[in-house]
Amino acid sequence: MEFVHYTDRLRESKTKVFRVRSNRMQFKCPNCGARRNFAIPQNLRRKTIQCHKCKQNTKCILDKRVHRRTSQGGRIDILLGNGQAIEANIIDISPTGLGVKFPLSIKRKQPLKLGDRVEFRCSWNSRLLGHGRYVVKNISERQIGFEKIR
């Protein structure tokens, strides 16, 4: 079985990520390059847009984050309040948060819930996460998003 990164699938399937600022996005057709601005409702996360010139449909993932997250890979330890450490894979990181993915064995017993406070330990780069505390902001199956506590 060949490994295919999710960004490769995005290129093949006419799906693109667009940044949304102040509930507006600028759409650029991946086929012909035509541009058009759109108003985006608050609760919308995905939208299919048809180009006004070439009529090609593009699936759009709407990125509403203030700070861009950069892809990151590697194992980290999540330190819970009770002293327990859970191993996870880091997916992406920004100045205000990060995303991790649990192995399949952890998902079944889901040790975290929204609002839990945790710390991280990264053995391969101690400066990557610093010494800050984080709070669980969202949980989607095996993926969990954390926000840094100021």
CSV table of C-alpha atoms in Angstrom, one decimal:
chain,number,residue,atom,x,y,z
A,1,MET,CA,0.0,0.0,0.0
A,2,GLU,CA,1.4,3.4,-1.0
A,3,PHE,CA,1.3,6.3,1.5
A,4,VAL,CA,-0.4,9.4,0.1
A,5,HIS,CA,-0.3,12.7,2.1
A,6,TYR,CA,-3.6,14.5,2.4
A,7,THR,CA,-2.3,17.5,0.5
A,8,ASP,CA,-1.7,15.3,-2.5
A,9,ARG,CA,-5.4,14.3,-2.4
A,10,LEU,CA,-6.4,17.9,-2.2
A,11,ARG,CA,-4.4,18.6,-5.4
A,12,GLU,CA,-6.1,15.7,-7.2
A,13,SER,CA,-9.6,16.3,-6.1
A,14,LYS,CA,-10.0,20.0,-6.9
A,15,THR,CA,-10.3,20.8,-3.2
A,16,LYS,CA,-8.5,23.9,-1.9
A,17,VAL,CA,-8.1,25.7,1.4
A,18,PHE,CA,-9.0,29.4,1.4
A,19,ARG,CA,-8.4,31.9,4.2
A,20,VAL,CA,-11.4,33.9,5.4
A,21,ARG,CA,-10.9,37.3,7.0
A,22,SER,CA,-13.7,39.4,8.4
A,23,ASN,CA,-16.2,36.9,6.9
A,24,ARG,CA,-14.8,37.5,3.4
A,25,MET,CA,-12.7,35.3,1.1
A,26,GLN,CA,-11.1,35.8,-2.3
A,27,PHE,CA,-11.7,32.8,-4.5
A,28,LYS,CA,-9.1,32.1,-7.2
A,29,CYS,CA,-10.1,29.4,-9.7
A,30,PRO,CA,-7.4,26.6,-9.8
A,31,ASN,CA,-8.3,26.0,-13.4
A,32,CYS,CA,-8.4,29.4,-15.1
A,33,GLY,CA,-7.1,31.8,-12.4
A,34,ALA,CA,-10.3,34.0,-12.4
A,35,ARG,CA,-10.8,35.8,-9.0
A,36,ARG,CA,-13.9,36.7,-7.2
A,37,ASN,CA,-14.7,37.9,-3.6
A,38,PHE,CA,-17.4,36.1,-1.5
A,39,ALA,CA,-19.1,36.9,1.8
A,40,ILE,CA,-18.9,33.9,4.0
A,41,PRO,CA,-21.5,33.2,6.9
A,42,GLN,CA,-20.0,32.7,10.4
A,43,ASN,CA,-20.9,29.0,10.7
A,44,LEU,CA,-19.8,27.8,7.3
A,45,ARG,CA,-16.7,25.6,7.1
A,46,ARG,CA,-16.9,24.2,3.6
A,47,LYS,CA,-18.4,25.5,0.4
A,48,THR,CA,-18.4,24.4,-3.3
A,49,ILE,CA,-17.9,27.3,-5.7
A,50,GLN,CA,-18.5,27.3,-9.4
A,51,CYS,CA,-16.1,29.6,-11.4
A,52,HIS,CA,-18.0,32.3,-13.2
A,53,LYS,CA,-15.7,32.0,-16.2
A,54,CYS,CA,-14.8,28.3,-16.8
A,55,LYS,CA,-17.8,26.8,-14.8
A,56,GLN,CA,-15.5,24.4,-12.9
A,57,ASN,CA,-16.6,23.4,-9.4
A,58,THR,CA,-14.1,23.7,-6.6
A,59,LYS,CA,-14.6,22.3,-3.1
A,60,CYS,CA,-13.4,25.0,-0.7
A,61,ILE,CA,-12.2,24.4,2.9
A,62,LEU,CA,-12.6,27.7,4.7
A,63,ASP,CA,-9.8,28.6,7.1
A,64,LYS,CA,-11.0,31.2,9.6
A,65,ARG,CA,-8.0,31.0,12.0
A,66,VAL,CA,-6.3,34.3,12.9
A,67,HIS,CA,-2.9,32.7,13.0
A,68,ARG,CA,-1.8,30.2,10.3
A,69,ARG,CA,-1.0,26.7,11.5
A,70,THR,CA,2.0,25.0,10.0
A,71,SER,CA,2.2,21.3,9.4
A,72,GLN,CA,4.4,19.5,11.9
A,73,GLY,CA,5.1,15.9,12.6
A,74,GLY,CA,6.5,13.9,15.5
A,75,ARG,CA,5.6,12.2,18.8
A,76,ILE,CA,4.8,14.3,21.9
A,77,ASP,CA,3.7,13.4,25.4
A,78,ILE,CA,0.5,15.0,26.7
A,79,LEU,CA,0.7,15.5,30.5
A,80,LEU,CA,-2.7,15.4,32.2
A,81,GLY,CA,-3.5,17.0,35.5
A,82,ASN,CA,-3.4,13.7,37.3
A,83,GLY,CA,0.2,13.1,36.3
A,84,GLN,CA,-0.6,10.6,33.5
A,85,ALA,CA,1.3,10.9,30.2
A,86,ILE,CA,-0.3,10.0,26.9
A,87,GLU,CA,1.7,9.7,23.7
A,88,ALA,CA,0.3,11.4,20.6
A,89,ASN,CA,1.3,12.6,17.1
A,90,ILE,CA,1.5,16.3,16.6
A,91,ILE,CA,-0.2,17.4,13.3
A,92,ASP,CA,0.1,21.2,13.2
A,93,ILE,CA,1.1,24.2,15.3
A,94,SER,CA,0.6,27.9,15.5
A,95,PRO,CA,1.6,30.6,18.0
A,96,THR,CA,-1.7,30.1,19.9
A,97,GLY,CA,-2.4,26.4,19.7
A,98,LEU,CA,-1.7,23.0,18.1
A,99,GLY,CA,-3.5,19.9,16.8
A,100,VAL,CA,-2.7,16.4,17.7
A,101,LYS,CA,-3.9,12.9,16.7
A,102,PHE,CA,-4.1,10.0,19.0
A,103,PRO,CA,-3.2,6.4,18.1
A,104,LEU,CA,-6.2,4.1,17.6
A,105,SER,CA,-5.7,2.4,20.9
A,106,ILE,CA,-6.1,5.7,22.9
A,107,LYS,CA,-9.3,6.7,21.0
A,108,ARG,CA,-11.3,3.9,22.5
A,109,LYS,CA,-10.8,5.2,26.1
A,110,GLN,CA,-10.7,9.0,25.2
A,111,PRO,CA,-8.9,10.4,28.3
A,112,LEU,CA,-9.6,14.1,27.4
A,113,LYS,CA,-12.7,16.2,27.3
A,114,LEU,CA,-13.4,19.8,26.4
A,115,GLY,CA,-11.9,22.3,28.8
A,116,ASP,CA,-9.3,19.9,30.2
A,117,ARG,CA,-5.9,21.6,31.0
A,118,VAL,CA,-2.7,19.9,29.9
A,119,GLU,CA,1.0,20.4,29.3
A,120,PHE,CA,3.2,19.0,26.6
A,121,ARG,CA,6.6,17.4,26.5
A,122,CYS,CA,8.5,17.1,23.3
A,123,SER,CA,11.6,14.9,23.6
A,124,TRP,CA,13.1,15.7,20.2
A,125,ASN,CA,12.7,19.5,20.4
A,126,SER,CA,12.3,21.0,23.8
A,127,ARG,CA,11.8,24.5,22.5
A,128,LEU,CA,8.9,23.6,20.1
A,129,LEU,CA,6.1,23.8,22.7
A,130,GLY,CA,7.8,25.8,25.5
A,131,HIS,CA,6.6,25.4,29.0
A,132,GLY,CA,3.1,26.7,28.6
A,133,ARG,CA,-0.2,25.2,29.6
A,134,TYR,CA,-3.0,24.4,27.0
A,135,VAL,CA,-6.7,23.8,27.1
A,136,VAL,CA,-8.7,21.3,25.0
A,137,LYS,CA,-10.8,23.4,22.5
A,138,ASN,CA,-12.2,20.7,20.2
A,139,ILE,CA,-12.3,17.0,19.8
A,140,SER,CA,-13.1,15.3,16.5
A,141,GLU,CA,-12.7,11.5,16.7
A,142,ARG,CA,-8.9,11.0,17.1
A,143,GLN,CA,-7.9,14.6,16.4
A,144,ILE,CA,-7.8,17.1,19.3
A,145,GLY,CA,-7.2,20.9,19.1
A,146,PHE,CA,-5.5,22.7,21.9
A,147,GLU,CA,-5.3,26.5,22.6
A,148,LYS,CA,-2.5,28.0,24.6
A,149,ILE,CA,-3.6,29.6,27.9
A,150,ARG,CA,-2.2,33.1,28.3
